[in-house]
PDB file of C-alpha atoms in Angstrom:
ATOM      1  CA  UNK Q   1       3.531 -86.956 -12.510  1.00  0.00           C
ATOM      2  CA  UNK Q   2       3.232 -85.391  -9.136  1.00  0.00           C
ATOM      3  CA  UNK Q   3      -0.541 -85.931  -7.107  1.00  0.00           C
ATOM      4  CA  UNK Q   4      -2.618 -82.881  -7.730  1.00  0.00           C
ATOM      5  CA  UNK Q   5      -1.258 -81.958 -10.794  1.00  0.00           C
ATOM      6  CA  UNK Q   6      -3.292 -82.403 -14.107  1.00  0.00           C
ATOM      7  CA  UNK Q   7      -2.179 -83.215 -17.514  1.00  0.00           C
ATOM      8  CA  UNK Q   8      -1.765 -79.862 -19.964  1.00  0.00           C
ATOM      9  CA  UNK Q   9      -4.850 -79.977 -22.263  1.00  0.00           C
ATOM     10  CA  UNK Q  10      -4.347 -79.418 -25.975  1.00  0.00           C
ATOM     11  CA  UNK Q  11      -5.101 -75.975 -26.970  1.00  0.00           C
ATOM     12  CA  UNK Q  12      -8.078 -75.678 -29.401  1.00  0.00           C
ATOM     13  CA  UNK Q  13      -9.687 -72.983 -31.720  1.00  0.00           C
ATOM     14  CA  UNK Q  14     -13.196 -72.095 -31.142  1.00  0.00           C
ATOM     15  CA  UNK Q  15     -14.999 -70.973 -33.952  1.00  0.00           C
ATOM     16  CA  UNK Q  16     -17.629 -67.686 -33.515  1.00  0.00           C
ATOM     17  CA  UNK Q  17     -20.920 -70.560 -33.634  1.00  0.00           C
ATOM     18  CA  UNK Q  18     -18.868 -72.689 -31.378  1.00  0.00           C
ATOM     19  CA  UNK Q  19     -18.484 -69.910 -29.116  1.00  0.00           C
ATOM     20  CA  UNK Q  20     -21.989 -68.788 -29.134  1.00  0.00           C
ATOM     21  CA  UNK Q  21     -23.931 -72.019 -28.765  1.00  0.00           C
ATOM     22  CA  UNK Q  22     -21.430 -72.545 -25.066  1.00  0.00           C
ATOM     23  CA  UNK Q  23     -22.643 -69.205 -23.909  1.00  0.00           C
ATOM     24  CA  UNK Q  24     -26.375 -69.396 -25.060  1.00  0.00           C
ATOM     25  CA  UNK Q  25     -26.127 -73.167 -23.304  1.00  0.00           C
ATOM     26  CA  UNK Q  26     -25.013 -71.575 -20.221  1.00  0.00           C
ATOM     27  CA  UNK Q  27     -27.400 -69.246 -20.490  1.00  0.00           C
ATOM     28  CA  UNK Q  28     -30.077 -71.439 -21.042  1.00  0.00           C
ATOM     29  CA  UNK Q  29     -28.721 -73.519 -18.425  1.00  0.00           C
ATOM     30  CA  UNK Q  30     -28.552 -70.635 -15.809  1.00  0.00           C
ATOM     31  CA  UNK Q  31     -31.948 -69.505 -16.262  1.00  0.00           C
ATOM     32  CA  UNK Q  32     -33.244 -73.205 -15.108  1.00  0.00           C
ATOM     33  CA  UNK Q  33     -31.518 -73.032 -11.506  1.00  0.00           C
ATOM     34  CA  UNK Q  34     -32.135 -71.398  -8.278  1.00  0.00           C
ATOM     35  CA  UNK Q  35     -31.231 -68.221  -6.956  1.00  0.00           C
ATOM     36  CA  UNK Q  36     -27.186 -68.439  -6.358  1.00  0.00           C
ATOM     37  CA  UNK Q  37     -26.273 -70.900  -8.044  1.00  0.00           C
ATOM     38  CA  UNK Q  38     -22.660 -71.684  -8.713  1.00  0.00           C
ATOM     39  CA  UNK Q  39     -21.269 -72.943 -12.198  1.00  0.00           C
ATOM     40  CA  UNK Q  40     -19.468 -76.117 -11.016  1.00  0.00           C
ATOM     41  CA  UNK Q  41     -16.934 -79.119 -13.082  1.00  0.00           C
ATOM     42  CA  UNK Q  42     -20.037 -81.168 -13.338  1.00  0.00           C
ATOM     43  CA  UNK Q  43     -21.576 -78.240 -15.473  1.00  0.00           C
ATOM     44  CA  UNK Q  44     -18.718 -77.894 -17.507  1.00  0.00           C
ATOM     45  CA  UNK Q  45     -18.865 -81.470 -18.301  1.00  0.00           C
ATOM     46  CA  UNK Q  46     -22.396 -81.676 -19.486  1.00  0.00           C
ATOM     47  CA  UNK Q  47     -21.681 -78.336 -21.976  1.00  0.00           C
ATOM     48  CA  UNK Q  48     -18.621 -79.833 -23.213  1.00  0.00           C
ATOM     49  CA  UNK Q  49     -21.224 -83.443 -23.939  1.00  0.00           C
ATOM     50  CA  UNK Q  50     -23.134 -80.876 -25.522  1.00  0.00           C
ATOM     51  CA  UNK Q  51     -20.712 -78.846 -27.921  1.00  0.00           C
ATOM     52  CA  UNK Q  52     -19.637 -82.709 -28.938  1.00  0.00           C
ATOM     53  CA  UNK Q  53     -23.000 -83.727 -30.009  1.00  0.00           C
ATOM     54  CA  UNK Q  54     -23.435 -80.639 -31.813  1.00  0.00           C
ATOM     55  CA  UNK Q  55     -20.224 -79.859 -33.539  1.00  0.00           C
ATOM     56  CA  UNK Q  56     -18.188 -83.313 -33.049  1.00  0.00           C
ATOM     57  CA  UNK Q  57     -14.976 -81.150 -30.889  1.00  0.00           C
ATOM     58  CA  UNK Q  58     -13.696 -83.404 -28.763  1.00  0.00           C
ATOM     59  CA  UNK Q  59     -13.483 -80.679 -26.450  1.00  0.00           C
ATOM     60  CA  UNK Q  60     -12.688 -81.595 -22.544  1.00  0.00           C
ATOM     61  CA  UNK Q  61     -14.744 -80.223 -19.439  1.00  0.00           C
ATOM     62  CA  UNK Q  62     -11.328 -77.966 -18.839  1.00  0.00           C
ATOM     63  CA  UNK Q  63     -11.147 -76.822 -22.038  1.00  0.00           C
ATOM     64  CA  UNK Q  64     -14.551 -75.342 -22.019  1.00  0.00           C
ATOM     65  CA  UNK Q  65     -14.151 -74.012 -18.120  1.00  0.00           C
ATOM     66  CA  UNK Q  66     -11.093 -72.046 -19.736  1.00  0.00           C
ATOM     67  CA  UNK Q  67     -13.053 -70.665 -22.652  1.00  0.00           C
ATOM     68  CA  UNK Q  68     -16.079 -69.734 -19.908  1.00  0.00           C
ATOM     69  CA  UNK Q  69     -13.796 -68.344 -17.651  1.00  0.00           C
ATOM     70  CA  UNK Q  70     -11.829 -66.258 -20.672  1.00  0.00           C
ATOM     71  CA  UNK Q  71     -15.652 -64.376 -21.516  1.00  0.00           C
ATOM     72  CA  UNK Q  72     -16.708 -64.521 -17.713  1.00  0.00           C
ATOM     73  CA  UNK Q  73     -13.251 -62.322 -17.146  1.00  0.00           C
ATOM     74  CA  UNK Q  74     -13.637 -59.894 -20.046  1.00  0.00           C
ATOM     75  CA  UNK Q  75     -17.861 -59.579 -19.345  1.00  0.00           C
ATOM     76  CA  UNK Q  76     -16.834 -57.852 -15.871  1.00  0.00           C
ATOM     77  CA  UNK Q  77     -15.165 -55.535 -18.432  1.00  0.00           C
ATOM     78  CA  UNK Q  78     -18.076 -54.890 -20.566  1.00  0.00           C
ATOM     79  CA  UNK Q  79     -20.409 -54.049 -17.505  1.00  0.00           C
ATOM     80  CA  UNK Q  80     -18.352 -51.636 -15.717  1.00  0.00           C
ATOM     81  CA  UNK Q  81     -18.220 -49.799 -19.153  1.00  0.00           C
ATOM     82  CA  UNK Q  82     -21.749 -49.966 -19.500  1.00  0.00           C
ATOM     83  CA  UNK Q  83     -22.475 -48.903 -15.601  1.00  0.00           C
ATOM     84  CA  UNK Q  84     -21.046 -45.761 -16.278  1.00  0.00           C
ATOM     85  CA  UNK Q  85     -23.578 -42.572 -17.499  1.00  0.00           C
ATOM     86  CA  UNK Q  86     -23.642 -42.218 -21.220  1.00  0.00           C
ATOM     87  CA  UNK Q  87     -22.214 -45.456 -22.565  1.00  0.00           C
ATOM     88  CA  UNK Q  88     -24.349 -47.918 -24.431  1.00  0.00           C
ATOM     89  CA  UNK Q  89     -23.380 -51.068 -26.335  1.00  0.00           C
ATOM     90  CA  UNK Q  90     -23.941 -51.489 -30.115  1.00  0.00           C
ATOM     91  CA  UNK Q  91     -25.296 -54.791 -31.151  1.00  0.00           C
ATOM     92  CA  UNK Q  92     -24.658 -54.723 -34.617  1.00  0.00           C
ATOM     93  CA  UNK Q  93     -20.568 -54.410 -34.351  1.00  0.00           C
ATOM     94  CA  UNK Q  94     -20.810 -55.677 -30.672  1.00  0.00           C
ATOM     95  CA  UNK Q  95     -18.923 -53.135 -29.038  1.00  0.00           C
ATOM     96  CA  UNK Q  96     -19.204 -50.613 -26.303  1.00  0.00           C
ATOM     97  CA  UNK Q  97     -19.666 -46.991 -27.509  1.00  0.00           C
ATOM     98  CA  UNK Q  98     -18.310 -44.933 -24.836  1.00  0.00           C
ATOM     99  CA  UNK Q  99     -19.210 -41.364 -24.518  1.00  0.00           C
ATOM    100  CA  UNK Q 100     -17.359 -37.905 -25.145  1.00  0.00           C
ATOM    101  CA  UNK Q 101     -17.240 -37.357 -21.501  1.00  0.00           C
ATOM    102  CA  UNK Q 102     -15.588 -40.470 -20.582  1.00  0.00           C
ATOM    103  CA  UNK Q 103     -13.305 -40.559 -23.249  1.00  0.00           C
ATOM    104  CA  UNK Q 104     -12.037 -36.872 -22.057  1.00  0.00           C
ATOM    105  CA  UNK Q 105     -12.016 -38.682 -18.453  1.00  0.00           C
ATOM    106  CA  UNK Q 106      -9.904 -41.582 -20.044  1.00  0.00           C
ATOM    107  CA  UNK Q 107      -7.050 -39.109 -21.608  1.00  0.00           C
ATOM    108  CA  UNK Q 108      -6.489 -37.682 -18.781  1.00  0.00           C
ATOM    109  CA  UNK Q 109      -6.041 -40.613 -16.527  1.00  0.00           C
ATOM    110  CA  UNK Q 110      -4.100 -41.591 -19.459  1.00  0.00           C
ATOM    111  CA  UNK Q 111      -1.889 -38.469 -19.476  1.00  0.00           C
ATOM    112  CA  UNK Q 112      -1.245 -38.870 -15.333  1.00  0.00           C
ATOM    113  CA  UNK Q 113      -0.492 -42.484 -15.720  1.00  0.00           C
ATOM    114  CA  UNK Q 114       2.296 -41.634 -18.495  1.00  0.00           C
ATOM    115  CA  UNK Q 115       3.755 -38.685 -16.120  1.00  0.00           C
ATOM    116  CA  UNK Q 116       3.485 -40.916 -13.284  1.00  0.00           C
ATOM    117  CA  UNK Q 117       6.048 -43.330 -14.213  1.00  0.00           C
TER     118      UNK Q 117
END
């Protein structure tokens, strides 16, 4: 194996409470630190200690930097959604609820993008 390179990691399945318990422990985690603060390996290394204790994974520190970096990617998302006049999110079926407005905005863009190409 090449220097630099790291082994592939087994892929794993994370169940909903798996899931939940890494983001509230970042969370948590977060909310203890100074202003500008950056999520490091060393982090990810004490909440994969963490979900192992808990739920007996055997999940790596790269595994769970993946699975952070998979909601951390889809939250930026979620708030531009939510930035926007009208939309709101609904916690019981966690989802965004975009408004009539937008969605008229989104059809059209839609509509040039298909008679663009």
């Amino acid at each position: 194996m090449s220097k630099g390179k790291e082994k592939i990691e087994r892929t794993i399945v994370w169940d909903e409470d798996q899931s939940k318990f890494m983001l509230g422990w970042f969370t948590d985690f977060i909310k203890e630190q100074h202003a500008g603060f950056k999520i490091k390996k060393q982090h990810h290394f004490k909440c994969s200690e963490a979900l192992n204790r808990q739920f007996n994974m055997g999940v790596t520190a790269t595994q769970v930097e993946r699975h952070y970096r998979h909601y951390k990617e889809n939250w930026k998302f979620v708030a531009a959604a939510l930035s926007k006049s009208g939309n709101t999110f609904d916690t019981t079926r966690s989802m965004v609820l975009i408004s009539e407005s937008e969605k008229a905005n989104l059809k059209v863009l839609a509509l040039f993008m298909l008679l663009a190409t």
